[in-house]
mmCIF file of C-alpha atoms and ligand atoms in Angstrom:
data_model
loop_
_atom_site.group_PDB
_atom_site.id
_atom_site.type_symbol
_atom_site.label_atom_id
_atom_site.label_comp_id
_atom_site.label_asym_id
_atom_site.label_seq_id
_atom_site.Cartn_x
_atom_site.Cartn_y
_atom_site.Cartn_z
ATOM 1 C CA UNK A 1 -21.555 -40.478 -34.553
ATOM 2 C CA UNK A 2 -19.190 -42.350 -36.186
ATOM 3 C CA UNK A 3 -15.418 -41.517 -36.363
ATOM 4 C CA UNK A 4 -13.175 -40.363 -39.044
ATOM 5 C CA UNK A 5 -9.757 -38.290 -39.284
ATOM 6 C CA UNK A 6 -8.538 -36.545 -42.392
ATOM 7 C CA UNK A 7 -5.496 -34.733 -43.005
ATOM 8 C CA UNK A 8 -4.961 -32.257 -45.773
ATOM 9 C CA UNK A 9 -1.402 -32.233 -47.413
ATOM 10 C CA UNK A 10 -0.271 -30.317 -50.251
ATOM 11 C CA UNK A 11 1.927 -27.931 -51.888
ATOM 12 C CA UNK A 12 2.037 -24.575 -50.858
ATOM 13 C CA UNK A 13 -1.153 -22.296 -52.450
ATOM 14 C CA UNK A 14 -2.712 -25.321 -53.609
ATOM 15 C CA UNK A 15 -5.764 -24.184 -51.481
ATOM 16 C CA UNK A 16 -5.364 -26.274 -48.800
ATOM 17 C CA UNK A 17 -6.879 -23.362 -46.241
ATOM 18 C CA UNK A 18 -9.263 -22.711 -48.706
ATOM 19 C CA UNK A 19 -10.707 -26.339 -48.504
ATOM 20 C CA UNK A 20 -10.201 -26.498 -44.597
ATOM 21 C CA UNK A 21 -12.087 -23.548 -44.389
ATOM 22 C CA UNK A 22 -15.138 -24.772 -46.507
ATOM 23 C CA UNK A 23 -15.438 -28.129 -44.839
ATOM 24 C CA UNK A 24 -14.758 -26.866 -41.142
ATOM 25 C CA UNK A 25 -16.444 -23.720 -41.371
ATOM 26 C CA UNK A 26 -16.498 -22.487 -37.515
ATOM 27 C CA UNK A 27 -15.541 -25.417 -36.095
ATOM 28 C CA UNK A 28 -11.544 -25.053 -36.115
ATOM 29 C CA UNK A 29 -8.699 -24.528 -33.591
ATOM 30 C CA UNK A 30 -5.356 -23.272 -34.088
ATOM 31 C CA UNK A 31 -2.419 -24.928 -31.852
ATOM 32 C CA UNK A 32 1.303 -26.196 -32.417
ATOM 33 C CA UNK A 33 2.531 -28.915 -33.682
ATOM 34 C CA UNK A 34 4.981 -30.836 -30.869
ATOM 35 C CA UNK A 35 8.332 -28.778 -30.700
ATOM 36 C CA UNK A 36 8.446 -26.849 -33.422
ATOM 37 C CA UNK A 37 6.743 -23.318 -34.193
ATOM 38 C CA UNK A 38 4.200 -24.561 -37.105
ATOM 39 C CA UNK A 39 0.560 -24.068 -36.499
ATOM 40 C CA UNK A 40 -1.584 -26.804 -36.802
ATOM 41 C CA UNK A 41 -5.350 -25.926 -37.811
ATOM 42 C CA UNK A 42 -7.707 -28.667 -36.636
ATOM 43 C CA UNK A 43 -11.376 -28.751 -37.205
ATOM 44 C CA UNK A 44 -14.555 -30.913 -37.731
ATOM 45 C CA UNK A 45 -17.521 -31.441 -39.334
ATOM 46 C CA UNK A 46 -20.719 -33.855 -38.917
ATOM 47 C CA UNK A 47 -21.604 -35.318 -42.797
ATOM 48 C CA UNK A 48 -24.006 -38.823 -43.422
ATOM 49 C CA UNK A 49 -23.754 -39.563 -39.810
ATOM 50 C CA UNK A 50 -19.269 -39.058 -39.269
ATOM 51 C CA UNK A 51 -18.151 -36.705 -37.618
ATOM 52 C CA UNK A 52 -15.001 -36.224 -39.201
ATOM 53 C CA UNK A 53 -11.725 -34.665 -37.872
ATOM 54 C CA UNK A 54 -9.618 -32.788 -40.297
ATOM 55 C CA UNK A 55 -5.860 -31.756 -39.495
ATOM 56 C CA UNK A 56 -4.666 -29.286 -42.054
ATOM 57 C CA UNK A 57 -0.702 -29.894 -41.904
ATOM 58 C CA UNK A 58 1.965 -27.474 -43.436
ATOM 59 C CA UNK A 59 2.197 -27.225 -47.477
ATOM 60 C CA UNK A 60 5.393 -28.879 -48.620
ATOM 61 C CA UNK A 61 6.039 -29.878 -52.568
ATOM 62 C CA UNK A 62 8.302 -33.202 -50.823
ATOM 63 C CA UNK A 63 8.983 -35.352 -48.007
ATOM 64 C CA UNK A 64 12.385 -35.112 -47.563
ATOM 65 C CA UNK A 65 13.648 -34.331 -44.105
ATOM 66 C CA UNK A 66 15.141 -31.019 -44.718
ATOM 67 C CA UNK A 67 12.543 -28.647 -43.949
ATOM 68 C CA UNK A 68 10.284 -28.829 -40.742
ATOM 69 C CA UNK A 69 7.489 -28.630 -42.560
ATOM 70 C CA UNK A 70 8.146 -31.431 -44.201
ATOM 71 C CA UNK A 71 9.191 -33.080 -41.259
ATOM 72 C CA UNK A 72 6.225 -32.395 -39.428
ATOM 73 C CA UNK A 73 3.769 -33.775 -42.311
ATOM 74 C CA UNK A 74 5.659 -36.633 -42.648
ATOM 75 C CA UNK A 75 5.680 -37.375 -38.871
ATOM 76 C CA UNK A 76 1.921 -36.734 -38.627
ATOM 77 C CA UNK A 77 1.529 -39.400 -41.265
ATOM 78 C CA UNK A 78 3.328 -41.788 -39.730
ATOM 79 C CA UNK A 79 2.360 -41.136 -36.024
ATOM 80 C CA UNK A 80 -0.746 -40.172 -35.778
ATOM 81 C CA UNK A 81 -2.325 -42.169 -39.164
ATOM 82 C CA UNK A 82 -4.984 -40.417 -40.044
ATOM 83 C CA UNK A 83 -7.866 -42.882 -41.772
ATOM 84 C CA UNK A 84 -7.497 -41.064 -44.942
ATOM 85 C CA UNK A 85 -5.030 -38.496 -46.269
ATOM 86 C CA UNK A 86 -6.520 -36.283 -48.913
ATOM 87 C CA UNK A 87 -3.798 -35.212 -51.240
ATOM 88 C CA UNK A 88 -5.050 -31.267 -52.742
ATOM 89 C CA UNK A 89 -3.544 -31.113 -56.276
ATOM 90 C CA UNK A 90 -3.033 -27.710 -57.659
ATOM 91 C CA UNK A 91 -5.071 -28.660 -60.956
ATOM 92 C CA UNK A 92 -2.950 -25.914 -63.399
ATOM 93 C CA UNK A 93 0.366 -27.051 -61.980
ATOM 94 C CA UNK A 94 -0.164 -30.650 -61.625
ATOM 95 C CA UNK A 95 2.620 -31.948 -62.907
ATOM 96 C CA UNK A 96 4.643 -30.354 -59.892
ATOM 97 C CA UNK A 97 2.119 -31.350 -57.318
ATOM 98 C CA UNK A 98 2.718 -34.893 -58.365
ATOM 99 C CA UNK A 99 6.098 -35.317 -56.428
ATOM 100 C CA UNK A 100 4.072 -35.291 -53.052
ATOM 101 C CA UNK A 101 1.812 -37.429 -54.407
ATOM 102 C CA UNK A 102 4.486 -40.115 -55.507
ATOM 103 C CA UNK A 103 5.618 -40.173 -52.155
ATOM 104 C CA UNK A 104 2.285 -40.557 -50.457
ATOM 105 C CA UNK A 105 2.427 -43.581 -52.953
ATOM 106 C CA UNK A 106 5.337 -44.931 -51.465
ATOM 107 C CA UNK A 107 4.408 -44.352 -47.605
ATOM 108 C CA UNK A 108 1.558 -46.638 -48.652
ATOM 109 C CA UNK A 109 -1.022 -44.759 -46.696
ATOM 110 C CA UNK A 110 -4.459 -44.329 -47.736
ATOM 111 C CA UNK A 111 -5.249 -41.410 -49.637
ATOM 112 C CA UNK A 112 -7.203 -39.973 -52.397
ATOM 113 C CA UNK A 113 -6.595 -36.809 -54.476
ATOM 114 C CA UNK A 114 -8.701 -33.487 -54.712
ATOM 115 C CA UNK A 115 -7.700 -32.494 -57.840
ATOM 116 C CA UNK A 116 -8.041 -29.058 -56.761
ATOM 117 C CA UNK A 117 -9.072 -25.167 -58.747
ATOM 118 C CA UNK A 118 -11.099 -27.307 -61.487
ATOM 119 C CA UNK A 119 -12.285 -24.080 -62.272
ATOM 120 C CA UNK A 120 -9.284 -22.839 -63.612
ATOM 121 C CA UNK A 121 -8.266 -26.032 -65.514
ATOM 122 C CA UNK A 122 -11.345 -25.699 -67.169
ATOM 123 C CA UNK A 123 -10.707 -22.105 -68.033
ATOM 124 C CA UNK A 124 -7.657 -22.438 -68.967
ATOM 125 C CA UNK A 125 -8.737 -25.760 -71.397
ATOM 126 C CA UNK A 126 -7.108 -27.880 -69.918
ATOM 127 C CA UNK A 127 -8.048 -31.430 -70.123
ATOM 128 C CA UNK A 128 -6.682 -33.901 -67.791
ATOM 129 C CA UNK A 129 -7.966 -37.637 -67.516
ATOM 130 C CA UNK A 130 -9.035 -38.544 -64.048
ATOM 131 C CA UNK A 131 -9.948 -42.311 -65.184
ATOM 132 C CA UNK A 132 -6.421 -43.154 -65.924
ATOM 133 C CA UNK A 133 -4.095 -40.916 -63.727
ATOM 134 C CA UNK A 134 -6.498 -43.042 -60.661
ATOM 135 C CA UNK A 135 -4.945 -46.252 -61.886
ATOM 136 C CA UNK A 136 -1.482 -44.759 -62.192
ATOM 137 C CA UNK A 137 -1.712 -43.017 -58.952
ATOM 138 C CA UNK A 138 -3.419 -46.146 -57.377
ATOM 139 C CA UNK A 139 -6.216 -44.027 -55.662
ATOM 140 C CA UNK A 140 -9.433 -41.808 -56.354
ATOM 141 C CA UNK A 141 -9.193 -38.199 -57.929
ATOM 142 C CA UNK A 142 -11.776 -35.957 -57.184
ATOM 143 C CA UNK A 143 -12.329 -32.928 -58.717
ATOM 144 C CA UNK A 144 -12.816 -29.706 -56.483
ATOM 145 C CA UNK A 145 -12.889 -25.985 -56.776
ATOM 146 C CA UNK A 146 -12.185 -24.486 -53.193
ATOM 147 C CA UNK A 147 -12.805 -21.250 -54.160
ATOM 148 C CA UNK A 148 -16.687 -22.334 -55.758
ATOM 149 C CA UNK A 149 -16.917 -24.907 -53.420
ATOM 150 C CA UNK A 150 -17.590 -27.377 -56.065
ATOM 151 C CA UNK A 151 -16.964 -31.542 -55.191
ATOM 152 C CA UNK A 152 -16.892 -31.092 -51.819
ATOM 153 C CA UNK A 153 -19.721 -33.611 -51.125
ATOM 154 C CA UNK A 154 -18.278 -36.084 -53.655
ATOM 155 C CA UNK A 155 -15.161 -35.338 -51.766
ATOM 156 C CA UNK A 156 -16.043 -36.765 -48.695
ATOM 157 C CA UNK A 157 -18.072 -39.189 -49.857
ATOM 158 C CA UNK A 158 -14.935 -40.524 -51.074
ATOM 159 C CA UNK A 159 -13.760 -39.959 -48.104
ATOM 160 C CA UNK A 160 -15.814 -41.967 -46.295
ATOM 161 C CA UNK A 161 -15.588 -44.782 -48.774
ATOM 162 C CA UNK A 162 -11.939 -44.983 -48.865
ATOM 163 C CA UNK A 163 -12.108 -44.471 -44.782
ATOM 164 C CA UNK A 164 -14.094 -47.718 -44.237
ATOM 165 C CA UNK A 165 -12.085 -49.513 -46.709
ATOM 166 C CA UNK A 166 -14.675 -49.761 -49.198
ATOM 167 C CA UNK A 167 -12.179 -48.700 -52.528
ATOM 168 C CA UNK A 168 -12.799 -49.689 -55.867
ATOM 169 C CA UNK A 169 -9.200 -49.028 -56.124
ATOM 170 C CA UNK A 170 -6.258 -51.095 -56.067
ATOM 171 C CA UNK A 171 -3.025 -49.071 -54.591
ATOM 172 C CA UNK A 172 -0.146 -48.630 -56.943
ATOM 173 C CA UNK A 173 3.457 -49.030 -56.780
ATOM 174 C CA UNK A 174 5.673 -46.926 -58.570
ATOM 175 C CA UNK A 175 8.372 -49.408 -59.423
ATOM 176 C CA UNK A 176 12.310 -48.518 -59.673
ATOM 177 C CA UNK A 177 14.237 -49.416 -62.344
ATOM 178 C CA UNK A 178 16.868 -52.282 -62.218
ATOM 179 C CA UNK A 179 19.371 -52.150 -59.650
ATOM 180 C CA UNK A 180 17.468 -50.231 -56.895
ATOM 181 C CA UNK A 181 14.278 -52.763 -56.719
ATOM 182 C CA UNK A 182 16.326 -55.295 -55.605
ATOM 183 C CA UNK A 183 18.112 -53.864 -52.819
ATOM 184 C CA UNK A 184 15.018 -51.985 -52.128
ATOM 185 C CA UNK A 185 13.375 -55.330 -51.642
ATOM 186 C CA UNK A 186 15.683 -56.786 -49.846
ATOM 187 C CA UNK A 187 16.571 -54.096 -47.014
ATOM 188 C CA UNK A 188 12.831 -53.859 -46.670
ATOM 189 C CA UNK A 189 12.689 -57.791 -45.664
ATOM 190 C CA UNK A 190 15.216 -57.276 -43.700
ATOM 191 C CA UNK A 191 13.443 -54.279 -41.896
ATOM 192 C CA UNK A 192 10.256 -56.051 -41.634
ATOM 193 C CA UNK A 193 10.109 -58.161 -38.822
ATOM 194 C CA UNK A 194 12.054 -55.370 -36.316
ATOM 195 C CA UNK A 195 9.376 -54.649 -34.014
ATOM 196 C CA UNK A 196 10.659 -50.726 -33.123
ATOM 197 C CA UNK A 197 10.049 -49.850 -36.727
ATOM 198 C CA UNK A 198 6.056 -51.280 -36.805
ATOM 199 C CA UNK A 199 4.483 -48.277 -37.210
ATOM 200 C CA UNK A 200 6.681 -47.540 -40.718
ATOM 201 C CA UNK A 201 6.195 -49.265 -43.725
ATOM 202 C CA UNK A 202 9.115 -51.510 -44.579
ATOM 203 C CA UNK A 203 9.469 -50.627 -48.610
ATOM 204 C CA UNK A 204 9.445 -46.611 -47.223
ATOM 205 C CA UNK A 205 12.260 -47.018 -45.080
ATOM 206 C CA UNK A 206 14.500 -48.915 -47.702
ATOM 207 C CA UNK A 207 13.759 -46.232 -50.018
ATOM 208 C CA UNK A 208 14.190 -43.296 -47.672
ATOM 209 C CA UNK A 209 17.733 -44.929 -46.820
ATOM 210 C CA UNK A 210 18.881 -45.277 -50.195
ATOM 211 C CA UNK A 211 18.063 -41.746 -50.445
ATOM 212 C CA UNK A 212 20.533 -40.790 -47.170
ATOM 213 C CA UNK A 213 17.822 -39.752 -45.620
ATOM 214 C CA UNK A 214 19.275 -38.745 -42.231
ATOM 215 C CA UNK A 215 16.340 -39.229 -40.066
ATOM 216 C CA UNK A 216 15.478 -42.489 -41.657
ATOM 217 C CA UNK A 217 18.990 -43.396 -40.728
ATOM 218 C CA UNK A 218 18.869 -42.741 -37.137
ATOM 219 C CA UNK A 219 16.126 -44.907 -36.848
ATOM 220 C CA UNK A 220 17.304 -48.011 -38.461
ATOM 221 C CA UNK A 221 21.238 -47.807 -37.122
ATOM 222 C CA UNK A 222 19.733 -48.440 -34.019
ATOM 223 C CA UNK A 223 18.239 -51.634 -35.069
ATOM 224 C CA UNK A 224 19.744 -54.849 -35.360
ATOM 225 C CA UNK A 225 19.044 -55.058 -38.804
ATOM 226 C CA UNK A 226 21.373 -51.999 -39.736
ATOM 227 C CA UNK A 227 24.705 -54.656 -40.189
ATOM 228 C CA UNK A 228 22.940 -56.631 -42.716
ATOM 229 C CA UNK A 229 21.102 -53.592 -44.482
ATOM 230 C CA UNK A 230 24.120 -51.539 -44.584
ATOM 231 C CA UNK A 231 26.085 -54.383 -46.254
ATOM 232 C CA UNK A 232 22.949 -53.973 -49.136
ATOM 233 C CA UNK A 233 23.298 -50.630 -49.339
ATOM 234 C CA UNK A 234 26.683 -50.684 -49.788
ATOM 235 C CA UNK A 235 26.249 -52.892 -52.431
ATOM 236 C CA UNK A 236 23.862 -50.847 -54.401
ATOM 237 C CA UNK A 237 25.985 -47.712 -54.514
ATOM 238 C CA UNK A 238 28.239 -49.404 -56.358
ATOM 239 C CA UNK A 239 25.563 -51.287 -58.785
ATOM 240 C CA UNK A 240 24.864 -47.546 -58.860
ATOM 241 C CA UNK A 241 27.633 -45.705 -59.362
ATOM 242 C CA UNK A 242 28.628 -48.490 -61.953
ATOM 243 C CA UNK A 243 24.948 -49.308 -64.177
ATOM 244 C CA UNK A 244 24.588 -45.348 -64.565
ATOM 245 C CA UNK A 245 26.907 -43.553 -63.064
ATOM 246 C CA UNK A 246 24.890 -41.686 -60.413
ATOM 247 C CA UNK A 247 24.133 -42.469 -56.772
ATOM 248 C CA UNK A 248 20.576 -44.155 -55.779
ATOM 249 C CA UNK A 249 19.622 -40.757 -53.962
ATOM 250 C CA UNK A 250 19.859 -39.248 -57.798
ATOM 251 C CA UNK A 251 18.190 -42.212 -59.555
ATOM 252 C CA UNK A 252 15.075 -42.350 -57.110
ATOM 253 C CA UNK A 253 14.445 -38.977 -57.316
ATOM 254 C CA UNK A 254 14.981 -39.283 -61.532
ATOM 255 C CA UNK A 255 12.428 -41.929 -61.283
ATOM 256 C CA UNK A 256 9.923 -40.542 -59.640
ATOM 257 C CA UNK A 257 10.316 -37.861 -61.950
ATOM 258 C CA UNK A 258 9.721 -40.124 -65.306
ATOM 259 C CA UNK A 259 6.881 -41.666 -63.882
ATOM 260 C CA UNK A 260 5.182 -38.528 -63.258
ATOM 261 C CA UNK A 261 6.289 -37.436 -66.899
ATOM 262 C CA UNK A 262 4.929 -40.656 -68.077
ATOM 263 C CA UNK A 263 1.604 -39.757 -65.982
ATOM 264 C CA UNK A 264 1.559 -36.194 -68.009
ATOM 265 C CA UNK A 265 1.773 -37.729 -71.666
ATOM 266 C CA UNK A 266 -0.493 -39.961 -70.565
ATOM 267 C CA UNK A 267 -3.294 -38.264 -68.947
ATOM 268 C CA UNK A 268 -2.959 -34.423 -69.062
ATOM 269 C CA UNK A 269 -3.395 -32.237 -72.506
ATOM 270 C CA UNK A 270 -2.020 -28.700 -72.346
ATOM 271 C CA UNK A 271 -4.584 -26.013 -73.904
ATOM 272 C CA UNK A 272 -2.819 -25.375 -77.635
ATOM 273 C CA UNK A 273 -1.592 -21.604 -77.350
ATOM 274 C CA UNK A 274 -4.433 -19.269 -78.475
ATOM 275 C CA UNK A 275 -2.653 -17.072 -81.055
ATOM 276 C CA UNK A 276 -1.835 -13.595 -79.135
ATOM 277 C CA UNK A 277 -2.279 -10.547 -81.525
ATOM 278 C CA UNK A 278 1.303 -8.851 -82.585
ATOM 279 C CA UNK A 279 0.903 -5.299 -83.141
HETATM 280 P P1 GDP B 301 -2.814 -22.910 -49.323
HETATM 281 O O1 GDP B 301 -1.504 -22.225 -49.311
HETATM 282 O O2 GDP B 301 -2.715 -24.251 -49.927
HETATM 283 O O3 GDP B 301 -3.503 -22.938 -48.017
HETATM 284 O O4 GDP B 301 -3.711 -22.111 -50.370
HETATM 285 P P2 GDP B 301 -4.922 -21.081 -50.143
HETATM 286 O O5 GDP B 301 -6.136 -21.767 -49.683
HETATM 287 O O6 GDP B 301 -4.435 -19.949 -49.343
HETATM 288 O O7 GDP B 301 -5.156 -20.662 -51.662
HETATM 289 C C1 GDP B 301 -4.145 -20.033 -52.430
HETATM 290 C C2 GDP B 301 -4.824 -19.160 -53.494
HETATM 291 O O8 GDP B 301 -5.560 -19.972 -54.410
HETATM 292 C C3 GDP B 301 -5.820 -18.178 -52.900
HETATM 293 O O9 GDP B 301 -5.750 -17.004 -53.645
HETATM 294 C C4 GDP B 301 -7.158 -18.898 -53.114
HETATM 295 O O10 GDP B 301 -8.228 -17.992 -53.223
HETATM 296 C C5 GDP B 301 -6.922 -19.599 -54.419
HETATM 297 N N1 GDP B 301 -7.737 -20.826 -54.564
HETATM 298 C C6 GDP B 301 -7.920 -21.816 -53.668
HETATM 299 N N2 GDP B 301 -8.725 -22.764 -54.167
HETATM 300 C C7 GDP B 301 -9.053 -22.371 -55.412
HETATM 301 C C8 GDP B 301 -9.858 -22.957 -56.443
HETATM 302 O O11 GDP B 301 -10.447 -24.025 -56.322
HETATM 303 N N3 GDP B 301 -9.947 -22.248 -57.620
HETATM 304 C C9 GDP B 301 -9.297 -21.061 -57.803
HETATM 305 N N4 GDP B 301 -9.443 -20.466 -58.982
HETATM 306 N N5 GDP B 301 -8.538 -20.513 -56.859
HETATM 307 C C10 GDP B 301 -8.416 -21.149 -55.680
HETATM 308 K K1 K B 302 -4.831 -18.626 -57.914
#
């Protein structure tokens, strides 16, 4: 058969086991990821002639290098590419699971969202609009329910589809407001052509080091690029620290934030409360 490899990320009790389980069934092994005590659930199935791997890595709500489970997801993503990373979206608390999701948008990797307990987001009337939050998010939203095992065919269709490269799609950016774009821009050109750093997308890193992110940083000071990028960076915590009076770690993680709020207004209705009975 044909080859594909998935890996599940998500936020903690977003059902991530729950789908592993219902696509792998029997088929799964439980080992270690390299160096660190996390276990790493692997598993397969054979669907419309793939047999497709799927790697169910640790539930984190970010990618920041401060926990090793975020480490570890983050290093899978980058290390071992998986053809398709399937995002599982807590449905009820979307609006939280969309942090991971904005940085899966940044890592530029190719993924598509399980918008995950549909069951409940019905229940709870809920109405969220797929249509648009896939152009925002730049990548297909399928609806699941783990627990009734509901979309799991469309699922991998989709899977499939966006694993051969046949998306409907266009990936989306999520843009940074004046002041970090440009030094984002520019660290990344300058990151581009260091052959070390090939396996990392260029815009990720700039980001990640305007964010201090320490791991990020070992990388790149070893590069010869580091005198010229520092000189940027340098640069834009004082644009910073001057424009709005915060450092680019705060205002990257502040925009992410208002384009996920935007993303709410935009595509998700709350149920109106259901008057409760005072007695
Ligand atoms: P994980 O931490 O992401 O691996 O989450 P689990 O798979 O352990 O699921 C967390 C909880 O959510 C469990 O109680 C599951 O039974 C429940 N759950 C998982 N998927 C669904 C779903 O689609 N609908 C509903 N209603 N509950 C679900
Ligand atoms: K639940």
């Amino acid at each position: 058969p044909k080859e594909l490899s998935i890996a599940l990320t998500g936020n903690p009790n977003c059902g991530k086991s729950s789908l592993f389980n219902a696509l792998t069934g029997a088929h799964q092994k439980v080992g270690n990821f390299p160096g660190v005590t996390i276990e790493k659930y692997e598993g397969y199935l054979d669907y419309r002639g793939y047999r497709i791997k799927v790697v169910d890595l640790p539930g984190t709500y970010s990618l920041t290098p401060y926990s090793p489970e975020e480490i570890v997801t983050r290093q899978y993503l980058i290390e071992q590419r998986p053809d398709v990373v399937v995002n599982v979206i807590e449905g009820p608390n979307i609006e939280r699971s969309l942090l991971l999701t904005t940085q899966l948008m940044e890592m530029e990797v190719d993924f598509l969202v399980a918008l995950n307990m549909m069951d409940e987001v019905e229940e709870r009337g809920m109405k969220i609009d797929t249509r648009q939050l896939q152009k925002l998010l730049g990548c297909h939203i399928v609806p699941t329910s783990a627990k009734k095992r509901t979309g799991l065919e469309l699922l991998l269709d989709h899977v499939i589809r966006v694993g051969t490269g046949d998306i409907a799609i266009q990936k989306n950016k999520l843009f940074f407001r004046p002041g970090l774009e440009e030094p984002i821009n520019e660290i990344s050109e300058l990151l581009a052509p260091e052959l070390e750093l090939a396996a990392y997308n260029s815009r990720w890193l700039a980001i990640k080091l305007l964010e201090s992110d320490r791991e990020v940083y070992r990388e790149i000071q070893r590069q010869p690029a580091w005198v010229k990028a520092e000189v940027v960076m340098q640069g834009a915590l004082k644009d910073a620290r001057r424009l709005y009076g915060s450092d680019p770690e705060e205002l990257i993680s502040e925009d992410r934030h208002s384009f996920i709020r935007g993303a709410m207004k935009e595509c998700v209705e709350m149920p109106t409360e259901k008057r409760t009975s005072l007695t």
